[in-house]
PDB file of C-alpha atoms in Angstrom:
ATOM      1  CA  MET A   1      10.063  -5.229 -22.173  1.00 56.00           C
ATOM      2  CA  CYS A   2      10.861  -8.729 -21.410  1.00 64.00           C
ATOM      3  CA  TRP A   3      14.066 -10.719 -20.977  1.00 67.00           C
ATOM      4  CA  SER A   4      13.897 -12.759 -24.235  1.00 78.00           C
ATOM      5  CA  ALA A   5      12.067 -13.189 -27.296  1.00 83.00           C
ATOM      6  CA  THR A   6      10.308 -16.349 -25.838  1.00 86.00           C
ATOM      7  CA  ALA A   7       9.429 -14.414 -22.773  1.00 84.00           C
ATOM      8  CA  ASP A   8       7.999 -11.575 -24.611  1.00 86.00           C
ATOM      9  CA  LEU A   9       5.849 -13.763 -26.911  1.00 88.00           C
ATOM     10  CA  THR A  10       4.604 -15.844 -24.005  1.00 90.00           C
ATOM     11  CA  ALA A  11       3.703 -12.756 -22.034  1.00 87.00           C
ATOM     12  CA  GLY A  12       2.063 -11.146 -24.905  1.00 90.00           C
ATOM     13  CA  ALA A  13      -0.143 -14.198 -25.673  1.00 93.00           C
ATOM     14  CA  GLY A  14      -1.062 -14.392 -22.068  1.00 93.00           C
ATOM     15  CA  ILE A  15      -1.905 -10.737 -21.662  1.00 93.00           C
ATOM     16  CA  ALA A  16      -3.927 -10.750 -24.853  1.00 95.00           C
ATOM     17  CA  VAL A  17      -5.988 -13.598 -23.493  1.00 96.00           C
ATOM     18  CA  VAL A  18      -6.658 -11.568 -20.482  1.00 95.00           C
ATOM     19  CA  GLY A  19      -7.458  -8.673 -22.659  1.00 96.00           C
ATOM     20  CA  ALA A  20     -10.141 -10.751 -24.715  1.00 97.00           C
ATOM     21  CA  ALA A  21     -11.672 -11.620 -21.323  1.00 96.00           C
ATOM     22  CA  CYS A  22     -11.846  -7.977 -20.270  1.00 97.00           C
ATOM     23  CA  VAL A  23     -13.709  -7.125 -23.349  1.00 97.00           C
ATOM     24  CA  ILE A  24     -16.113  -9.994 -23.408  1.00 96.00           C
ATOM     25  CA  THR A  25     -16.987  -9.349 -19.813  1.00 95.00           C
ATOM     26  CA  THR A  26     -17.455  -5.700 -20.392  1.00 95.00           C
ATOM     27  CA  VAL A  27     -19.711  -6.333 -23.404  1.00 95.00           C
ATOM     28  CA  ARG A  28     -21.728  -8.944 -21.613  1.00 94.00           C
ATOM     29  CA  ARG A  29     -22.303  -6.768 -18.682  1.00 92.00           C
ATOM     30  CA  GLY A  30     -23.580  -3.882 -20.771  1.00 93.00           C
ATOM     31  CA  ARG A  31     -20.700  -1.462 -19.977  1.00 93.00           C
ATOM     32  CA  PRO A  32     -19.616   0.096 -23.198  1.00 94.00           C
ATOM     33  CA  ARG A  33     -17.974   3.019 -21.679  1.00 95.00           C
ATOM     34  CA  ASP A  34     -15.482   0.643 -19.978  1.00 96.00           C
ATOM     35  CA  LEU A  35     -14.387  -0.763 -23.483  1.00 97.00           C
ATOM     36  CA  PRO A  36     -11.260   1.509 -24.020  1.00 96.00           C
ATOM     37  CA  LEU A  37      -9.877   0.472 -20.742  1.00 96.00           C
ATOM     38  CA  ALA A  38     -10.865  -3.111 -20.990  1.00 96.00           C
ATOM     39  CA  ALA A  39      -9.221  -3.339 -24.426  1.00 97.00           C
ATOM     40  CA  LEU A  40      -5.852  -1.936 -22.896  1.00 96.00           C
ATOM     41  CA  PRO A  41      -4.568  -5.531 -22.303  1.00 95.00           C
ATOM     42  CA  LEU A  42      -4.991  -6.342 -25.842  1.00 96.00           C
ATOM     43  CA  LEU A  43      -2.789  -3.221 -26.812  1.00 95.00           C
ATOM     44  CA  LEU A  44      -0.186  -4.341 -24.196  1.00 93.00           C
ATOM     45  CA  GLY A  45      -0.254  -7.996 -25.421  1.00 92.00           C
ATOM     46  CA  ALA A  46       0.403  -6.731 -28.967  1.00 93.00           C
ATOM     47  CA  HIS A  47       3.161  -4.649 -27.666  1.00 91.00           C
ATOM     48  CA  GLN A  48       4.817  -7.551 -26.052  1.00 90.00           C
ATOM     49  CA  VAL A  49       4.519  -9.581 -29.406  1.00 92.00           C
ATOM     50  CA  VAL A  50       6.115  -6.641 -31.415  1.00 91.00           C
ATOM     51  CA  GLU A  51       9.108  -6.621 -29.188  1.00 89.00           C
ATOM     52  CA  ALA A  52       9.502 -10.459 -29.502  1.00 89.00           C
ATOM     53  CA  VAL A  53       9.945  -9.656 -33.209  1.00 91.00           C
ATOM     54  CA  LEU A  54      12.371  -7.044 -32.344  1.00 88.00           C
ATOM     55  CA  TRP A  55      14.463  -9.617 -30.275  1.00 88.00           C
ATOM     56  CA  THR A  56      14.680 -12.040 -33.133  1.00 88.00           C
ATOM     57  CA  GLU A  57      15.823  -9.143 -35.518  1.00 87.00           C
ATOM     58  CA  GLY A  58      18.538  -8.260 -33.099  1.00 86.00           C
ATOM     59  CA  GLY A  59      17.340  -4.674 -32.529  1.00 83.00           C
ATOM     60  CA  GLY A  60      18.122  -2.037 -34.892  1.00 86.00           C
ATOM     61  CA  ALA A  61      16.010   0.641 -36.451  1.00 87.00           C
ATOM     62  CA  GLY A  62      13.354  -1.496 -38.377  1.00 89.00           C
ATOM     63  CA  ALA A  63       9.734  -1.343 -38.392  1.00 92.00           C
ATOM     64  CA  ALA A  64       9.194  -3.586 -35.213  1.00 91.00           C
ATOM     65  CA  THR A  65      11.201  -0.828 -33.334  1.00 92.00           C
ATOM     66  CA  THR A  66       9.114   1.934 -34.612  1.00 93.00           C
ATOM     67  CA  ALA A  67       5.889  -0.020 -33.840  1.00 93.00           C
ATOM     68  CA  TRP A  68       7.057  -0.638 -30.286  1.00 91.00           C
ATOM     69  CA  ALA A  69       7.931   3.093 -29.814  1.00 92.00           C
ATOM     70  CA  VAL A  70       4.620   4.274 -31.352  1.00 94.00           C
ATOM     71  CA  ILE A  71       2.692   2.010 -28.866  1.00 93.00           C
ATOM     72  CA  ALA A  72       4.670   2.803 -25.878  1.00 90.00           C
ATOM     73  CA  LEU A  73       4.962   6.548 -26.364  1.00 93.00           C
ATOM     74  CA  PRO A  74       2.193   8.562 -28.114  1.00 96.00           C
ATOM     75  CA  VAL A  75      -0.481   5.793 -28.119  1.00 96.00           C
ATOM     76  CA  LEU A  76      -0.371   4.971 -24.373  1.00 94.00           C
ATOM     77  CA  ALA A  77       0.019   8.605 -23.435  1.00 95.00           C
ATOM     78  CA  VAL A  78      -3.534   9.361 -24.872  1.00 97.00           C
ATOM     79  CA  TRP A  79      -5.271   5.864 -24.634  1.00 97.00           C
ATOM     80  CA  VAL A  80      -5.061   5.618 -20.844  1.00 96.00           C
ATOM     81  CA  PRO A  81      -6.316   9.024 -19.840  1.00 97.00           C
ATOM     82  CA  LEU A  82      -9.067   9.021 -22.383  1.00 97.00           C
ATOM     83  CA  GLY A  83     -10.175   5.479 -21.187  1.00 96.00           C
ATOM     84  CA  VAL A  84     -10.372   6.750 -17.636  1.00 96.00           C
ATOM     85  CA  LEU A  85     -12.277   9.738 -18.703  1.00 96.00           C
ATOM     86  CA  VAL A  86     -14.909   7.741 -20.959  1.00 95.00           C
ATOM     87  CA  ALA A  87     -15.351   5.316 -18.057  1.00 94.00           C
ATOM     88  CA  ALA A  88     -15.762   7.900 -15.371  1.00 92.00           C
ATOM     89  CA  PRO A  89     -19.356   9.122 -14.299  1.00 89.00           C
ATOM     90  CA  ALA A  90     -20.332  12.545 -15.642  1.00 86.00           C
ATOM     91  CA  HIS A  91     -19.833  14.240 -12.239  1.00 84.00           C
ATOM     92  CA  ALA A  92     -16.341  13.119 -11.967  1.00 82.00           C
ATOM     93  CA  ARG A  93     -15.109  13.718 -15.374  1.00 88.00           C
ATOM     94  CA  VAL A  94     -13.736  17.291 -14.521  1.00 88.00           C
ATOM     95  CA  ARG A  95     -10.877  15.790 -12.442  1.00 87.00           C
ATOM     96  CA  SER A  96      -9.961  13.467 -15.422  1.00 90.00           C
ATOM     97  CA  ALA A  97      -9.605  16.503 -17.706  1.00 92.00           C
ATOM     98  CA  VAL A  98      -6.105  17.547 -16.645  1.00 93.00           C
ATOM     99  CA  PRO A  99      -4.550  14.044 -17.423  1.00 96.00           C
ATOM    100  CA  VAL A 100      -6.371  14.066 -20.612  1.00 96.00           C
ATOM    101  CA  VAL A 101      -5.012  17.495 -21.789  1.00 96.00           C
ATOM    102  CA  ALA A 102      -1.458  16.286 -20.524  1.00 97.00           C
ATOM    103  CA  GLY A 103      -1.864  13.168 -22.485  1.00 97.00           C
ATOM    104  CA  MET A 104      -2.809  14.785 -25.652  1.00 97.00           C
ATOM    105  CA  ALA A 105      -0.036  17.356 -25.606  1.00 97.00           C
ATOM    106  CA  THR A 106       2.585  14.723 -24.649  1.00 97.00           C
ATOM    107  CA  SER A 107       1.235  12.422 -27.352  1.00 97.00           C
ATOM    108  CA  ALA A 108       1.429  15.114 -29.996  1.00 97.00           C
ATOM    109  CA  ALA A 109       5.027  16.112 -28.944  1.00 96.00           C
ATOM    110  CA  LEU A 110       6.112  12.424 -28.805  1.00 96.00           C
ATOM    111  CA  ALA A 111       4.460  11.662 -32.210  1.00 96.00           C
ATOM    112  CA  HIS A 112       6.317  14.624 -33.659  1.00 96.00           C
ATOM    113  CA  VAL A 113       9.493  13.362 -32.584  1.00 94.00           C
ATOM    114  CA  LEU A 114       9.016   9.839 -33.788  1.00 94.00           C
ATOM    115  CA  ALA A 115       8.071  11.397 -37.246  1.00 94.00           C
ATOM    116  CA  ILE A 116      11.335  13.210 -37.575  1.00 92.00           C
ATOM    117  CA  ARG A 117      13.823  10.949 -35.871  1.00 91.00           C
ATOM    118  CA  SER A 118      14.596   7.302 -36.018  1.00 89.00           C
ATOM    119  CA  VAL A 119      14.352   4.955 -33.033  1.00 90.00           C
ATOM    120  CA  THR A 120      16.960   2.516 -32.480  1.00 91.00           C
ATOM    121  CA  ALA A 121      16.963  -0.641 -30.297  1.00 88.00           C
ATOM    122  CA  ASP A 122      20.048  -2.338 -28.769  1.00 87.00           C
ATOM    123  CA  ILE A 123      19.922  -5.824 -27.228  1.00 84.00           C
ATOM    124  CA  ARG A 124      21.931  -5.654 -24.021  1.00 78.00           C
ATOM    125  CA  GLY A 125      22.135  -9.250 -22.579  1.00 74.00           C
ATOM    126  CA  HIS A 126      18.590  -9.580 -21.152  1.00 74.00           C
ATOM    127  CA  THR A 127      17.401  -6.172 -21.698  1.00 78.00           C
ATOM    128  CA  VAL A 128      16.540  -3.998 -24.746  1.00 81.00           C
ATOM    129  CA  GLY A 129      17.684  -0.364 -24.830  1.00 80.00           C
ATOM    130  CA  TYR A 130      15.846   2.080 -26.925  1.00 85.00           C
ATOM    131  CA  ALA A 131      17.390   5.420 -28.209  1.00 86.00           C
ATOM    132  CA  ILE A 132      15.080   8.201 -29.506  1.00 87.00           C
ATOM    133  CA  GLY A 133      16.784  11.448 -28.412  1.00 85.00           C
ATOM    134  CA  LEU A 134      13.733  13.162 -26.942  1.00 87.00           C
ATOM    135  CA  PRO A 135      13.952  16.884 -26.396  1.00 90.00           C
ATOM    136  CA  HIS A 136      13.059  18.111 -22.990  1.00 91.00           C
ATOM    137  CA  PRO A 137      12.855  14.574 -21.517  1.00 89.00           C
ATOM    138  CA  ALA A 138      11.974  15.846 -18.045  1.00 90.00           C
ATOM    139  CA  TRP A 139       8.924  17.646 -19.363  1.00 94.00           C
ATOM    140  CA  LEU A 140       7.859  14.776 -21.554  1.00 93.00           C
ATOM    141  CA  LEU A 141       8.426  12.399 -18.829  1.00 90.00           C
ATOM    142  CA  THR A 142       6.155  14.437 -16.329  1.00 93.00           C
ATOM    143  CA  GLY A 143       3.458  14.772 -18.959  1.00 95.00           C
ATOM    144  CA  TYR A 144       3.496  11.095 -19.653  1.00 93.00           C
ATOM    145  CA  LEU A 145       3.302  10.033 -16.083  1.00 92.00           C
ATOM    146  CA  LEU A 146       0.473  12.545 -15.329  1.00 94.00           C
ATOM    147  CA  ALA A 147      -1.287  11.127 -18.257  1.00 95.00           C
ATOM    148  CA  THR A 148      -1.005   7.463 -17.628  1.00 93.00           C
ATOM    149  CA  VAL A 149      -0.491   6.799 -13.776  1.00 93.00           C
ATOM    150  CA  GLY A 150      -1.970  10.100 -12.879  1.00 95.00           C
ATOM    151  CA  SER A 151      -5.177   9.632 -14.712  1.00 95.00           C
ATOM    152  CA  LEU A 152      -5.677   6.261 -12.665  1.00 95.00           C
ATOM    153  CA  LEU A 153      -4.773   7.795  -9.381  1.00 95.00           C
ATOM    154  CA  LEU A 154      -7.266  10.552  -9.848  1.00 94.00           C
ATOM    155  CA  ALA A 155     -10.071   8.108 -10.764  1.00 93.00           C
ATOM    156  CA  THR A 156     -13.114   7.712  -8.578  1.00 90.00           C
ATOM    157  CA  ASP A 157     -13.202   3.976  -8.900  1.00 92.00           C
ATOM    158  CA  ARG A 158     -11.041   2.249  -6.183  1.00 92.00           C
ATOM    159  CA  ALA A 159     -10.091  -0.531  -8.503  1.00 92.00           C
ATOM    160  CA  LEU A 160      -8.596   2.001 -11.022  1.00 94.00           C
ATOM    161  CA  ARG A 161      -6.863   3.846  -8.145  1.00 94.00           C
ATOM    162  CA  LEU A 162      -5.222   0.568  -7.067  1.00 92.00           C
ATOM    163  CA  LEU A 163      -4.256   0.065 -10.634  1.00 93.00           C
ATOM    164  CA  GLY A 164      -2.510   3.437 -10.613  1.00 93.00           C
ATOM    165  CA  VAL A 165      -0.496   2.418  -7.530  1.00 93.00           C
ATOM    166  CA  LEU A 166       0.423  -0.864  -8.984  1.00 88.00           C
ATOM    167  CA  THR A 167       1.407   0.764 -12.271  1.00 87.00           C
ATOM    168  CA  GLY A 168       3.507   3.356 -10.653  1.00 87.00           C
ATOM    169  CA  LEU A 169       5.364   0.928  -8.362  1.00 87.00           C
ATOM    170  CA  GLY A 170       5.841  -1.461 -11.205  1.00 80.00           C
ATOM    171  CA  ALA A 171       7.396   1.301 -13.461  1.00 78.00           C
ATOM    172  CA  VAL A 172       9.880   2.102 -10.735  1.00 80.00           C
ATOM    173  CA  ALA A 173      10.817  -1.414 -10.110  1.00 76.00           C
ATOM    174  CA  CYS A 174      11.138  -1.939 -13.777  1.00 69.00           C
ATOM    175  CA  VAL A 175      13.389   1.044 -14.401  1.00 69.00           C
ATOM    176  CA  LEU A 176      15.563   0.117 -11.553  1.00 70.00           C
ATOM    177  CA  LEU A 177      16.122  -3.364 -12.829  1.00 66.00           C
ATOM    178  CA  TRP A 178      16.632  -2.103 -16.330  1.00 58.00           C
ATOM    179  CA  ARG A 179      19.262   0.213 -15.431  1.00 59.00           C
ATOM    180  CA  THR A 180      21.192  -2.664 -13.897  1.00 53.00           C
ATOM    181  CA  ALA A 181      21.091  -4.207 -17.164  1.00 50.00           C
ATOM    182  CA  PHE A 182      20.179  -7.482 -15.330  1.00 43.00           C
ATOM    183  CA  VAL A 183      16.647  -8.229 -16.645  1.00 47.00           C
ATOM    184  CA  SER A 184      13.749  -6.343 -18.074  1.00 54.00           C
ATOM    185  CA  THR A 185      10.460  -7.130 -16.241  1.00 62.00           C
ATOM    186  CA  TRP A 186       7.856  -4.694 -17.808  1.00 65.00           C
ATOM    187  CA  CYS A 187       6.119  -7.685 -19.231  1.00 70.00           C
ATOM    188  CA  ALA A 188       5.405  -8.886 -15.714  1.00 71.00           C
ATOM    189  CA  ALA A 189       4.119  -5.340 -14.665  1.00 78.00           C
ATOM    190  CA  ALA A 190       1.959  -5.304 -17.797  1.00 82.00           C
ATOM    191  CA  ALA A 191       0.594  -8.758 -16.752  1.00 82.00           C
ATOM    192  CA  VAL A 192      -0.154  -7.637 -13.281  1.00 85.00           C
ATOM    193  CA  ALA A 193      -1.860  -4.504 -14.701  1.00 89.00           C
ATOM    194  CA  SER A 194      -3.974  -6.661 -17.101  1.00 92.00           C
ATOM    195  CA  VAL A 195      -5.255  -8.920 -14.284  1.00 91.00           C
ATOM    196  CA  ALA A 196      -6.128  -5.952 -12.257  1.00 92.00           C
ATOM    197  CA  LEU A 197      -8.093  -4.640 -15.278  1.00 94.00           C
ATOM    198  CA  LEU A 198      -9.943  -8.023 -15.537  1.00 93.00           C
ATOM    199  CA  GLY A 199     -10.899  -7.649 -11.866  1.00 93.00           C
ATOM    200  CA  TRP A 200     -12.261  -4.256 -12.520  1.00 94.00           C
ATOM    201  CA  THR A 201     -14.420  -5.426 -15.481  1.00 93.00           C
ATOM    202  CA  LEU A 202     -15.732  -8.203 -13.126  1.00 91.00           C
ATOM    203  CA  ARG A 203     -16.712  -5.879 -10.189  1.00 83.00           C
ATOM    204  CA  SER A 204     -20.127  -6.585  -8.995  1.00 60.00           C
ATOM    205  CA  VAL A 205     -23.330  -4.612  -9.495  1.00 53.00           C
ATOM    206  CA  PRO A 206     -26.622  -4.918  -7.682  1.00 39.00           C
ATOM    207  CA  PRO A 207     -28.815  -7.634  -9.334  1.00 41.00           C
ATOM    208  CA  GLY A 208     -31.341  -6.325 -11.610  1.00 42.00           C
ATOM    209  CA  THR A 209     -29.598  -3.027 -12.143  1.00 45.00           C
ATOM    210  CA  PRO A 210     -30.401  -1.589 -15.810  1.00 48.00           C
ATOM    211  CA  ALA A 211     -27.503  -1.337 -17.942  1.00 47.00           C
ATOM    212  CA  HIS A 212     -27.527   2.382 -18.223  1.00 47.00           C
ATOM    213  CA  GLN A 213     -27.405   2.571 -14.341  1.00 46.00           C
ATOM    214  CA  ARG A 214     -24.641   0.110 -13.795  1.00 47.00           C
ATOM    215  CA  HIS A 215     -21.896   2.779 -13.771  1.00 47.00           C
ATOM    216  CA  ALA A 216     -23.732   4.658 -11.100  1.00 42.00           C
ATOM    217  CA  GLY A 217     -24.078   1.606  -8.949  1.00 43.00           C
ATOM    218  CA  ALA A 218     -20.179   0.903  -9.223  1.00 44.00           C
ATOM    219  CA  ASP A 219     -19.324   4.486  -8.690  1.00 45.00           C
ATOM    220  CA  VAL A 220     -21.466   4.531  -5.346  1.00 36.00           C
ATOM    221  CA  SER A 221     -19.683   1.348  -4.037  1.00 39.00           C
ATOM    222  CA  SER A 222     -16.446   2.847  -4.888  1.00 40.00           C
TER     223      SER A 222
END
């Protein structure tokens, strides 16, 4: 969430550019397993652009609102933990299994809710409020946080753990500001997370290391 259509559009474009750089860097460095996480800023950038459309439409329950909710809820709940799992070395994937299971269960539940209920968006000054009517919100929130923030905090890579800390702190700050109806700052948090992911894709590996061993070298250094 950002504080205006212009801010959302600008942030979305900038985050998408960072995402493109993440993907290009990952491909050039021969790290195909990193691609799901490297592409995450592209998804976050698209998310911001969708909300820019929502701002111009004045909220409501249109296609932009539904698209925003689909990305924010079921898609991210499964994308992040699976991305962490795929990027992890084989010996560390067991610890990523719990967030993946939580993400899949939460994503399925959220997708079911979105399939049977309408999502509405309400412009509140410099914020956007979304109403879905989730059943058992405490359980869904717990599963969502375990899948997204939790998967990053449990990663073996220090850069991903740092991203988990930044994401958790950013989420808390954004929620507090949003509750005041003062300004929405999730776009700023998404930008910080995207830059952190770019740093992760640029992490160094020993010169001359074969492509299939680069993950192992990165894991040892972490």
